[in-house]
Amino acid sequence: MGQAAVDDLIALLDLEAIEVNIFRGSSPPVKRQRVFGGQVAGQALVAAGRTVTEEFHVHSLHAYFLRPGDTEVPILYEVERIRDGRSFVTRRVVAIQHGKPIFHLQASFHVFEEGFDHQFPFPDDVPAPQSLPDFKERWKPFAEMMGDDYHRDRPIDTRNCTWEPGQRKEPLEPRQRIWLRADGLLPDDPVLHACIVTYASDMTVLDTATLPHALGALEEQLFMASLDHAMWFHRPFRADEWLLYDQASPTAHEGRGLSRGLMFTESGDL
C-alpha cells in the first residue's frame, strides 16, 4: 500500500486558513511544467467545503482552468459565499497566483433529502481490479524512458481495463475503463473523499480523447491541458475503495477534445 503517498495527498489538501474565506495551498516537490489540474480542483473544493456546515455535502462543481499554475509558489483560494439556503449552499472559489486568477470553481452543496432513485447499470464484462496490473507493472517496459516519474510513489492506484501501452500506436476506440482508489486508508470525512475523487478525476480523462489518433502513450509533441471540468456527486462512496471510471470521448475538433465519465462503486452504485 502507498500509505505514505496517500498521507502526503491528505496533507496537500489540508489548506492553511489565513483569513476569513481565504486559504493557502502548496504543490508537491515534483517536477512539472504546471500545477496538476486535479490538485487545483481538489484544493478549491476543500476551500469551499471549509465554509459550509457538516450536514451539507457537495453535489456538483463546475470549474474553468484559466492560466497554468506555478509549482514553485503557493496558491491562494478566495471563497465567496454566494448563497446559504435551507437545502442548498453555493460557493464560488478563485485560485490566485502572482496576482492573477488561474482557476475558477463554483460548487453547490445539498442536505440529504428523500426522492426518486434510478441509475444507469454497472457495465458488463469488467475485469476485477485485483486481476489487473498496477501502474508500475503495466509501465515497466517504459521505466527507463519515464525516468523518475516511473519510480515515484503515487497516492492513487489506477488499473486500466481497456488497452496496453504497446497498443497506443494503433487507433483505438475513444473509450476506456479505469479502476482507481486511494492507495491507502483515509479518515472518515466525506468532504475529503469527494476532494480526493475530484483530484483523481483529472488523471486519465484527457487521455481518452487521444486514443483514436494513434499517438504513443509517451508522445513528446503532444501538449494537453484541462480547460474546464464539471462533476456531479449522487451517492455516498469511499475514495479508498475501488471505483470504476467508465470514460468516453464523444468528439475532438479544433484542438479541443471532450471526455466524460461515470464512476461506479465496486458494488455497482453510480
PDB file of C-alpha atoms in Angstrom:
ATOM      1  CA  MET A   1       0.000   0.000   0.000  1.00  0.00           C
ATOM      2  CA  GLY A   2       1.148   3.541  -0.710  1.00  0.00           C
ATOM      3  CA  GLN A   3       0.018   4.918   2.655  1.00  0.00           C
ATOM      4  CA  ALA A   4       2.863   7.450   2.796  1.00  0.00           C
ATOM      5  CA  ALA A   5       1.866   8.866  -0.605  1.00  0.00           C
ATOM      6  CA  VAL A   6      -1.801   8.949   0.479  1.00  0.00           C
ATOM      7  CA  ASP A   7      -0.823  10.786   3.676  1.00  0.00           C
ATOM      8  CA  ASP A   8       1.081  13.297   1.525  1.00  0.00           C
ATOM      9  CA  LEU A   9      -2.055  13.811  -0.580  1.00  0.00           C
ATOM     10  CA  ILE A  10      -4.163  14.360   2.538  1.00  0.00           C
ATOM     11  CA  ALA A  11      -1.601  16.952   3.687  1.00  0.00           C
ATOM     12  CA  LEU A  12      -1.666  18.573   0.234  1.00  0.00           C
ATOM     13  CA  LEU A  13      -5.434  19.019   0.556  1.00  0.00           C
ATOM     14  CA  ASP A  14      -5.218  20.345   4.136  1.00  0.00           C
ATOM     15  CA  LEU A  15      -5.223  24.035   3.288  1.00  0.00           C
ATOM     16  CA  GLU A  16      -3.971  26.740   5.612  1.00  0.00           C
ATOM     17  CA  ALA A  17      -6.659  29.229   6.678  1.00  0.00           C
ATOM     18  CA  ILE A  18      -5.031  32.672   6.559  1.00  0.00           C
ATOM     19  CA  GLU A  19      -8.143  34.880   6.838  1.00  0.00           C
ATOM     20  CA  VAL A  20     -11.927  34.503   6.788  1.00  0.00           C
ATOM     21  CA  ASN A  21     -12.777  32.837   3.419  1.00  0.00           C
ATOM     22  CA  ILE A  22      -9.105  32.853   2.319  1.00  0.00           C
ATOM     23  CA  PHE A  23      -6.944  29.723   2.250  1.00  0.00           C
ATOM     24  CA  ARG A  24      -3.441  28.869   1.071  1.00  0.00           C
ATOM     25  CA  GLY A  25      -2.298  25.682  -0.636  1.00  0.00           C
ATOM     26  CA  SER A  26       1.041  24.408  -1.877  1.00  0.00           C
ATOM     27  CA  SER A  27       2.249  21.986  -4.555  1.00  0.00           C
ATOM     28  CA  PRO A  28       4.248  18.777  -4.066  1.00  0.00           C
ATOM     29  CA  PRO A  29       8.003  18.776  -4.855  1.00  0.00           C
ATOM     30  CA  VAL A  30       7.517  17.035  -8.206  1.00  0.00           C
ATOM     31  CA  LYS A  31       8.967  18.471 -11.409  1.00  0.00           C
ATOM     32  CA  ARG A  32       6.052  19.588 -13.594  1.00  0.00           C
ATOM     33  CA  GLN A  33       5.552  22.228 -16.269  1.00  0.00           C
ATOM     34  CA  ARG A  34       2.490  23.433 -14.387  1.00  0.00           C
ATOM     35  CA  VAL A  35       0.348  22.539 -11.405  1.00  0.00           C
ATOM     36  CA  PHE A  36      -1.692  19.356 -11.952  1.00  0.00           C
ATOM     37  CA  GLY A  37      -5.294  20.356 -12.671  1.00  0.00           C
ATOM     38  CA  GLY A  38      -6.758  17.790 -10.297  1.00  0.00           C
ATOM     39  CA  GLN A  39      -4.728  19.309  -7.466  1.00  0.00           C
ATOM     40  CA  VAL A  40      -6.152  22.804  -8.011  1.00  0.00           C
ATOM     41  CA  ALA A  41      -9.693  21.446  -8.356  1.00  0.00           C
ATOM     42  CA  GLY A  42      -9.337  19.325  -5.222  1.00  0.00           C
ATOM     43  CA  GLN A  43      -7.856  22.149  -3.169  1.00  0.00           C
ATOM     44  CA  ALA A  44     -10.529  24.599  -4.360  1.00  0.00           C
ATOM     45  CA  LEU A  45     -13.241  22.155  -3.316  1.00  0.00           C
ATOM     46  CA  VAL A  46     -11.562  21.827   0.100  1.00  0.00           C
ATOM     47  CA  ALA A  47     -11.671  25.636   0.431  1.00  0.00           C
ATOM     48  CA  ALA A  48     -15.372  25.701  -0.460  1.00  0.00           C
ATOM     49  CA  GLY A  49     -16.106  22.810   1.911  1.00  0.00           C
ATOM     50  CA  ARG A  50     -14.423  24.613   4.811  1.00  0.00           C
ATOM     51  CA  THR A  51     -17.145  27.292   4.653  1.00  0.00           C
ATOM     52  CA  VAL A  52     -20.215  25.018   4.890  1.00  0.00           C
ATOM     53  CA  THR A  53     -21.638  23.107   7.847  1.00  0.00           C
ATOM     54  CA  GLU A  54     -21.230  19.331   8.039  1.00  0.00           C
ATOM     55  CA  GLU A  55     -24.823  18.433   7.115  1.00  0.00           C
ATOM     56  CA  PHE A  56     -24.203  19.788   3.596  1.00  0.00           C
ATOM     57  CA  HIS A  57     -22.452  17.539   1.069  1.00  0.00           C
ATOM     58  CA  VAL A  58     -21.129  18.611  -2.325  1.00  0.00           C
ATOM     59  CA  HIS A  59     -23.427  17.582  -5.164  1.00  0.00           C
ATOM     60  CA  SER A  60     -21.873  19.431  -8.103  1.00  0.00           C
ATOM     61  CA  LEU A  61     -18.918  21.513  -9.194  1.00  0.00           C
ATOM     62  CA  HIS A  62     -18.166  23.467 -12.349  1.00  0.00           C
ATOM     63  CA  ALA A  63     -14.662  24.756 -12.994  1.00  0.00           C
ATOM     64  CA  TYR A  64     -12.504  26.616 -15.517  1.00  0.00           C
ATOM     65  CA  PHE A  65      -8.731  26.420 -15.785  1.00  0.00           C
ATOM     66  CA  LEU A  66      -7.659  29.947 -16.735  1.00  0.00           C
ATOM     67  CA  ARG A  67      -3.851  30.006 -16.524  1.00  0.00           C
ATOM     68  CA  PRO A  68      -1.110  27.443 -15.910  1.00  0.00           C
ATOM     69  CA  GLY A  69      -0.330  27.117 -12.216  1.00  0.00           C
ATOM     70  CA  ASP A  70       3.217  27.787 -10.982  1.00  0.00           C
ATOM     71  CA  THR A  71       4.506  24.821  -8.952  1.00  0.00           C
ATOM     72  CA  GLU A  72       7.082  26.977  -7.161  1.00  0.00           C
ATOM     73  CA  VAL A  73       4.750  29.350  -5.294  1.00  0.00           C
ATOM     74  CA  PRO A  74       1.673  28.888  -3.051  1.00  0.00           C
ATOM     75  CA  ILE A  75      -1.870  29.192  -4.383  1.00  0.00           C
ATOM     76  CA  LEU A  76      -4.396  31.458  -2.642  1.00  0.00           C
ATOM     77  CA  TYR A  77      -8.043  30.350  -2.639  1.00  0.00           C
ATOM     78  CA  GLU A  78     -10.651  33.042  -2.082  1.00  0.00           C
ATOM     79  CA  VAL A  79     -14.159  31.768  -1.290  1.00  0.00           C
ATOM     80  CA  GLU A  80     -17.273  33.834  -1.992  1.00  0.00           C
ATOM     81  CA  ARG A  81     -20.386  32.723  -0.115  1.00  0.00           C
ATOM     82  CA  ILE A  82     -22.946  33.105  -2.888  1.00  0.00           C
ATOM     83  CA  ARG A  83     -25.967  31.616  -1.122  1.00  0.00           C
ATOM     84  CA  ASP A  84     -26.857  29.879   2.140  1.00  0.00           C
ATOM     85  CA  GLY A  85     -30.272  28.224   1.853  1.00  0.00           C
ATOM     86  CA  ARG A  86     -32.044  25.618   3.942  1.00  0.00           C
ATOM     87  CA  SER A  87     -31.414  22.805   1.413  1.00  0.00           C
ATOM     88  CA  PHE A  88     -28.678  24.172  -0.855  1.00  0.00           C
ATOM     89  CA  VAL A  89     -25.496  26.174  -0.333  1.00  0.00           C
ATOM     90  CA  THR A  90     -23.472  27.712  -3.185  1.00  0.00           C
ATOM     91  CA  ARG A  91     -19.829  28.777  -3.142  1.00  0.00           C
ATOM     92  CA  ARG A  92     -17.528  30.382  -5.695  1.00  0.00           C
ATOM     93  CA  VAL A  93     -13.763  29.923  -5.379  1.00  0.00           C
ATOM     94  CA  VAL A  94     -10.994  31.790  -7.209  1.00  0.00           C
ATOM     95  CA  ALA A  95      -7.457  30.391  -7.145  1.00  0.00           C
ATOM     96  CA  ILE A  96      -4.819  33.131  -7.432  1.00  0.00           C
ATOM     97  CA  GLN A  97      -1.107  33.204  -8.186  1.00  0.00           C
ATOM     98  CA  HIS A  98       1.081  36.219  -8.995  1.00  0.00           C
ATOM     99  CA  GLY A  99      -1.960  38.466  -8.526  1.00  0.00           C
ATOM    100  CA  LYS A 100      -3.976  36.761 -11.275  1.00  0.00           C
ATOM    101  CA  PRO A 101      -6.740  34.135 -11.237  1.00  0.00           C
ATOM    102  CA  ILE A 102      -5.584  30.751 -12.504  1.00  0.00           C
ATOM    103  CA  PHE A 103      -8.781  28.789 -11.780  1.00  0.00           C
ATOM    104  CA  HIS A 104     -12.480  29.373 -11.040  1.00  0.00           C
ATOM    105  CA  LEU A 105     -14.757  26.897  -9.272  1.00  0.00           C
ATOM    106  CA  GLN A 106     -18.437  27.067  -8.435  1.00  0.00           C
ATOM    107  CA  ALA A 107     -19.739  24.335  -6.142  1.00  0.00           C
ATOM    108  CA  SER A 108     -23.184  23.500  -4.798  1.00  0.00           C
ATOM    109  CA  PHE A 109     -23.827  21.624  -1.540  1.00  0.00           C
ATOM    110  CA  HIS A 110     -27.044  19.861  -0.546  1.00  0.00           C
ATOM    111  CA  VAL A 111     -28.528  18.309   2.597  1.00  0.00           C
ATOM    112  CA  PHE A 112     -29.870  14.751   2.361  1.00  0.00           C
ATOM    113  CA  GLU A 113     -33.442  14.527   1.068  1.00  0.00           C
ATOM    114  CA  GLU A 114     -35.679  11.601   0.099  1.00  0.00           C
ATOM    115  CA  GLY A 115     -36.644  11.434  -3.586  1.00  0.00           C
ATOM    116  CA  PHE A 116     -36.723   9.412  -6.817  1.00  0.00           C
ATOM    117  CA  ASP A 117     -33.868   6.961  -7.276  1.00  0.00           C
ATOM    118  CA  HIS A 118     -32.627   5.383 -10.525  1.00  0.00           C
ATOM    119  CA  GLN A 119     -29.286   4.960 -12.280  1.00  0.00           C
ATOM    120  CA  PHE A 120     -27.538   3.502 -15.316  1.00  0.00           C
ATOM    121  CA  PRO A 121     -26.467  -0.102 -14.683  1.00  0.00           C
ATOM    122  CA  PHE A 122     -22.901  -1.119 -13.928  1.00  0.00           C
ATOM    123  CA  PRO A 123     -21.134  -2.004 -17.229  1.00  0.00           C
ATOM    124  CA  ASP A 124     -20.927  -5.621 -18.357  1.00  0.00           C
ATOM    125  CA  ASP A 125     -17.727  -7.661 -18.666  1.00  0.00           C
ATOM    126  CA  VAL A 126     -15.472  -5.507 -16.473  1.00  0.00           C
ATOM    127  CA  PRO A 127     -12.469  -7.380 -15.040  1.00  0.00           C
ATOM    128  CA  ALA A 128     -11.953  -7.173 -11.284  1.00  0.00           C
ATOM    129  CA  PRO A 129      -9.349  -4.586 -10.279  1.00  0.00           C
ATOM    130  CA  GLN A 130      -7.295  -7.196  -8.417  1.00  0.00           C
ATOM    131  CA  SER A 131      -6.841  -9.108 -11.701  1.00  0.00           C
ATOM    132  CA  LEU A 132      -5.215  -6.121 -13.459  1.00  0.00           C
ATOM    133  CA  PRO A 133      -1.604  -4.858 -13.248  1.00  0.00           C
ATOM    134  CA  ASP A 134      -0.879  -1.766 -11.169  1.00  0.00           C
ATOM    135  CA  PHE A 135       0.897   1.270 -12.656  1.00  0.00           C
ATOM    136  CA  LYS A 136       4.471   0.060 -12.180  1.00  0.00           C
ATOM    137  CA  GLU A 137       3.785  -3.417 -13.503  1.00  0.00           C
ATOM    138  CA  ARG A 138       1.905  -2.016 -16.503  1.00  0.00           C
ATOM    139  CA  TRP A 139       4.541   0.540 -17.457  1.00  0.00           C
ATOM    140  CA  LYS A 140       7.644  -1.494 -16.571  1.00  0.00           C
ATOM    141  CA  PRO A 141       8.782  -1.815 -20.241  1.00  0.00           C
ATOM    142  CA  PHE A 142       8.929   2.001 -20.383  1.00  0.00           C
ATOM    143  CA  ALA A 143      10.599   2.551 -16.990  1.00  0.00           C
ATOM    144  CA  GLU A 144      13.906   3.793 -18.416  1.00  0.00           C
ATOM    145  CA  MET A 145      12.153   6.214 -20.766  1.00  0.00           C
ATOM    146  CA  MET A 146       9.954   7.562 -17.953  1.00  0.00           C
ATOM    147  CA  GLY A 147      12.851   8.061 -15.527  1.00  0.00           C
ATOM    148  CA  ASP A 148      11.974   9.452 -12.095  1.00  0.00           C
ATOM    149  CA  ASP A 149       8.300   9.663 -12.998  1.00  0.00           C
ATOM    150  CA  TYR A 150       8.116   5.875 -13.114  1.00  0.00           C
ATOM    151  CA  HIS A 151       9.692   5.373  -9.696  1.00  0.00           C
ATOM    152  CA  ARG A 152       7.825   7.972  -7.645  1.00  0.00           C
ATOM    153  CA  ASP A 153       5.115   6.785  -5.284  1.00  0.00           C
ATOM    154  CA  ARG A 154       1.555   7.531  -6.371  1.00  0.00           C
ATOM    155  CA  PRO A 155      -1.323   8.216  -3.968  1.00  0.00           C
ATOM    156  CA  ILE A 156      -3.921   6.936  -6.467  1.00  0.00           C
ATOM    157  CA  ASP A 157      -3.789   3.291  -7.560  1.00  0.00           C
ATOM    158  CA  THR A 158      -5.070   3.013 -11.149  1.00  0.00           C
ATOM    159  CA  ARG A 159      -5.800  -0.187 -13.097  1.00  0.00           C
ATOM    160  CA  ASN A 160      -6.640   0.088 -16.810  1.00  0.00           C
ATOM    161  CA  CYS A 161      -9.188  -2.423 -18.166  1.00  0.00           C
ATOM    162  CA  THR A 162      -9.056  -1.375 -21.800  1.00  0.00           C
ATOM    163  CA  TRP A 163      -5.665  -1.107 -23.527  1.00  0.00           C
ATOM    164  CA  GLU A 164      -1.986  -1.936 -23.054  1.00  0.00           C
ATOM    165  CA  PRO A 165       0.795   0.663 -23.545  1.00  0.00           C
ATOM    166  CA  GLY A 166       2.110  -1.146 -26.630  1.00  0.00           C
ATOM    167  CA  GLN A 167      -1.253  -0.682 -28.393  1.00  0.00           C
ATOM    168  CA  ARG A 168      -1.157   3.122 -28.367  1.00  0.00           C
ATOM    169  CA  LYS A 169       0.427   3.439 -31.823  1.00  0.00           C
ATOM    170  CA  GLU A 170      -2.739   1.956 -33.337  1.00  0.00           C
ATOM    171  CA  PRO A 171      -6.092   3.818 -33.490  1.00  0.00           C
ATOM    172  CA  LEU A 172      -8.251   2.744 -30.559  1.00  0.00           C
ATOM    173  CA  GLU A 173     -11.875   3.341 -29.689  1.00  0.00           C
ATOM    174  CA  PRO A 174     -12.283   6.591 -27.695  1.00  0.00           C
ATOM    175  CA  ARG A 175     -13.339   4.725 -24.574  1.00  0.00           C
ATOM    176  CA  GLN A 176     -11.545   3.364 -21.554  1.00  0.00           C
ATOM    177  CA  ARG A 177     -12.377   1.936 -18.156  1.00  0.00           C
ATOM    178  CA  ILE A 178     -10.110   2.619 -15.212  1.00  0.00           C
ATOM    179  CA  TRP A 179     -10.352   1.233 -11.708  1.00  0.00           C
ATOM    180  CA  LEU A 180      -8.997   3.726  -9.185  1.00  0.00           C
ATOM    181  CA  ARG A 181      -8.751   4.258  -5.447  1.00  0.00           C
ATOM    182  CA  ALA A 182      -6.548   5.993  -2.899  1.00  0.00           C
ATOM    183  CA  ASP A 183      -3.650   3.591  -2.283  1.00  0.00           C
ATOM    184  CA  GLY A 184      -4.063   3.620   1.491  1.00  0.00           C
ATOM    185  CA  LEU A 185      -6.586   4.320   4.230  1.00  0.00           C
ATOM    186  CA  LEU A 186      -8.440   7.640   4.526  1.00  0.00           C
ATOM    187  CA  PRO A 187     -10.182   9.189   7.523  1.00  0.00           C
ATOM    188  CA  ASP A 188     -13.991   9.067   7.650  1.00  0.00           C
ATOM    189  CA  ASP A 189     -14.530  12.544   6.191  1.00  0.00           C
ATOM    190  CA  PRO A 190     -16.998  12.675   3.240  1.00  0.00           C
ATOM    191  CA  VAL A 191     -15.638  16.056   2.094  1.00  0.00           C
ATOM    192  CA  LEU A 192     -12.092  14.672   1.920  1.00  0.00           C
ATOM    193  CA  HIS A 193     -13.287  11.630  -0.065  1.00  0.00           C
ATOM    194  CA  ALA A 194     -15.071  13.937  -2.546  1.00  0.00           C
ATOM    195  CA  CYS A 195     -11.960  16.118  -2.870  1.00  0.00           C
ATOM    196  CA  ILE A 196      -9.686  13.123  -3.491  1.00  0.00           C
ATOM    197  CA  VAL A 197     -12.022  11.773  -6.187  1.00  0.00           C
ATOM    198  CA  THR A 198     -12.058  15.268  -7.726  1.00  0.00           C
ATOM    199  CA  TYR A 199      -8.237  15.158  -7.712  1.00  0.00           C
ATOM    200  CA  ALA A 200      -8.233  11.691  -9.323  1.00  0.00           C
ATOM    201  CA  SER A 201     -10.909  12.505 -11.912  1.00  0.00           C
ATOM    202  CA  ASP A 202      -8.442  14.617 -13.937  1.00  0.00           C
ATOM    203  CA  MET A 203      -5.795  11.890 -14.126  1.00  0.00           C
ATOM    204  CA  THR A 204      -6.914   9.871 -17.179  1.00  0.00           C
ATOM    205  CA  VAL A 205      -9.897  11.644 -18.714  1.00  0.00           C
ATOM    206  CA  LEU A 206      -7.867  13.849 -21.095  1.00  0.00           C
ATOM    207  CA  ASP A 207      -6.082  10.770 -22.366  1.00  0.00           C
ATOM    208  CA  THR A 208      -9.362   9.240 -23.549  1.00  0.00           C
ATOM    209  CA  ALA A 209      -9.646  11.873 -26.305  1.00  0.00           C
ATOM    210  CA  THR A 210      -6.272  10.842 -27.783  1.00  0.00           C
ATOM    211  CA  LEU A 211      -6.985   7.118 -28.149  1.00  0.00           C
ATOM    212  CA  PRO A 212      -8.363   7.194 -31.761  1.00  0.00           C
ATOM    213  CA  HIS A 213      -5.344   9.135 -33.051  1.00  0.00           C
ATOM    214  CA  ALA A 214      -2.548   6.535 -32.893  1.00  0.00           C
ATOM    215  CA  LEU A 215      -0.405   8.512 -30.500  1.00  0.00           C
ATOM    216  CA  GLY A 216       2.222   6.759 -28.411  1.00  0.00           C
ATOM    217  CA  ALA A 217       1.477   6.884 -24.698  1.00  0.00           C
ATOM    218  CA  LEU A 218       4.605   8.999 -24.108  1.00  0.00           C
ATOM    219  CA  GLU A 219       4.300  11.231 -27.181  1.00  0.00           C
ATOM    220  CA  GLU A 220       6.565  14.249 -26.658  1.00  0.00           C
ATOM    221  CA  GLN A 221       4.992  16.590 -29.212  1.00  0.00           C
ATOM    222  CA  LEU A 222       1.531  16.271 -27.651  1.00  0.00           C
ATOM    223  CA  PHE A 223       0.579  19.109 -25.281  1.00  0.00           C
ATOM    224  CA  MET A 224      -2.564  18.622 -23.208  1.00  0.00           C
ATOM    225  CA  ALA A 225      -4.201  20.846 -20.616  1.00  0.00           C
ATOM    226  CA  SER A 226      -7.586  20.867 -18.913  1.00  0.00           C
ATOM    227  CA  LEU A 227      -9.841  23.752 -19.982  1.00  0.00           C
ATOM    228  CA  ASP A 228     -12.981  23.118 -17.962  1.00  0.00           C
ATOM    229  CA  HIS A 229     -14.216  20.393 -15.661  1.00  0.00           C
ATOM    230  CA  ALA A 230     -17.584  19.506 -14.152  1.00  0.00           C
ATOM    231  CA  MET A 231     -18.651  16.803 -11.697  1.00  0.00           C
ATOM    232  CA  TRP A 232     -21.900  15.660 -10.106  1.00  0.00           C
ATOM    233  CA  PHE A 233     -21.984  13.575  -6.914  1.00  0.00           C
ATOM    234  CA  HIS A 234     -25.014  11.325  -6.470  1.00  0.00           C
ATOM    235  CA  ARG A 235     -24.427   8.703  -3.759  1.00  0.00           C
ATOM    236  CA  PRO A 236     -22.065   8.092  -0.829  1.00  0.00           C
ATOM    237  CA  PHE A 237     -18.721   6.429  -1.602  1.00  0.00           C
ATOM    238  CA  ARG A 238     -15.244   5.980  -0.208  1.00  0.00           C
ATOM    239  CA  ALA A 239     -12.238   7.108  -2.222  1.00  0.00           C
ATOM    240  CA  ASP A 240     -10.078   4.395  -0.619  1.00  0.00           C
ATOM    241  CA  GLU A 241     -12.315   1.673  -2.087  1.00  0.00           C
ATOM    242  CA  TRP A 242     -12.319   0.699  -5.775  1.00  0.00           C
ATOM    243  CA  LEU A 243     -14.245   2.973  -8.151  1.00  0.00           C
ATOM    244  CA  LEU A 244     -14.728   2.179 -11.854  1.00  0.00           C
ATOM    245  CA  TYR A 245     -14.202   5.278 -14.032  1.00  0.00           C
ATOM    246  CA  ASP A 246     -16.047   4.445 -17.281  1.00  0.00           C
ATOM    247  CA  GLN A 247     -14.887   7.078 -19.794  1.00  0.00           C
ATOM    248  CA  ALA A 248     -15.728   8.052 -23.374  1.00  0.00           C
ATOM    249  CA  SER A 249     -14.728  10.894 -25.688  1.00  0.00           C
ATOM    250  CA  PRO A 250     -17.675  11.845 -27.955  1.00  0.00           C
ATOM    251  CA  THR A 251     -15.667  14.267 -30.091  1.00  0.00           C
ATOM    252  CA  ALA A 252     -12.406  16.115 -30.744  1.00  0.00           C
ATOM    253  CA  HIS A 253     -12.168  19.156 -33.037  1.00  0.00           C
ATOM    254  CA  GLU A 254     -10.147  22.380 -33.428  1.00  0.00           C
ATOM    255  CA  GLY A 255      -7.555  21.354 -30.868  1.00  0.00           C
ATOM    256  CA  ARG A 256     -10.130  20.547 -28.204  1.00  0.00           C
ATOM    257  CA  GLY A 257     -11.331  17.169 -27.021  1.00  0.00           C
ATOM    258  CA  LEU A 258     -14.403  16.367 -24.950  1.00  0.00           C
ATOM    259  CA  SER A 259     -14.280  13.476 -22.493  1.00  0.00           C
ATOM    260  CA  ARG A 260     -16.843  12.377 -19.955  1.00  0.00           C
ATOM    261  CA  GLY A 261     -17.151   9.528 -17.489  1.00  0.00           C
ATOM    262  CA  LEU A 262     -19.303   7.714 -14.967  1.00  0.00           C
ATOM    263  CA  MET A 263     -17.919   6.414 -11.670  1.00  0.00           C
ATOM    264  CA  PHE A 264     -19.321   3.288 -10.040  1.00  0.00           C
ATOM    265  CA  THR A 265     -18.503   1.631  -6.744  1.00  0.00           C
ATOM    266  CA  GLU A 266     -17.393  -1.993  -6.932  1.00  0.00           C
ATOM    267  CA  SER A 267     -20.882  -2.964  -5.717  1.00  0.00           C
ATOM    268  CA  GLY A 268     -22.445  -1.117  -8.684  1.00  0.00           C
ATOM    269  CA  ASP A 269     -23.637   2.221  -7.251  1.00  0.00           C
ATOM    270  CA  LEU A 270     -23.285   5.163  -9.662  1.00  0.00           C
TER     271      LEU A 270
END
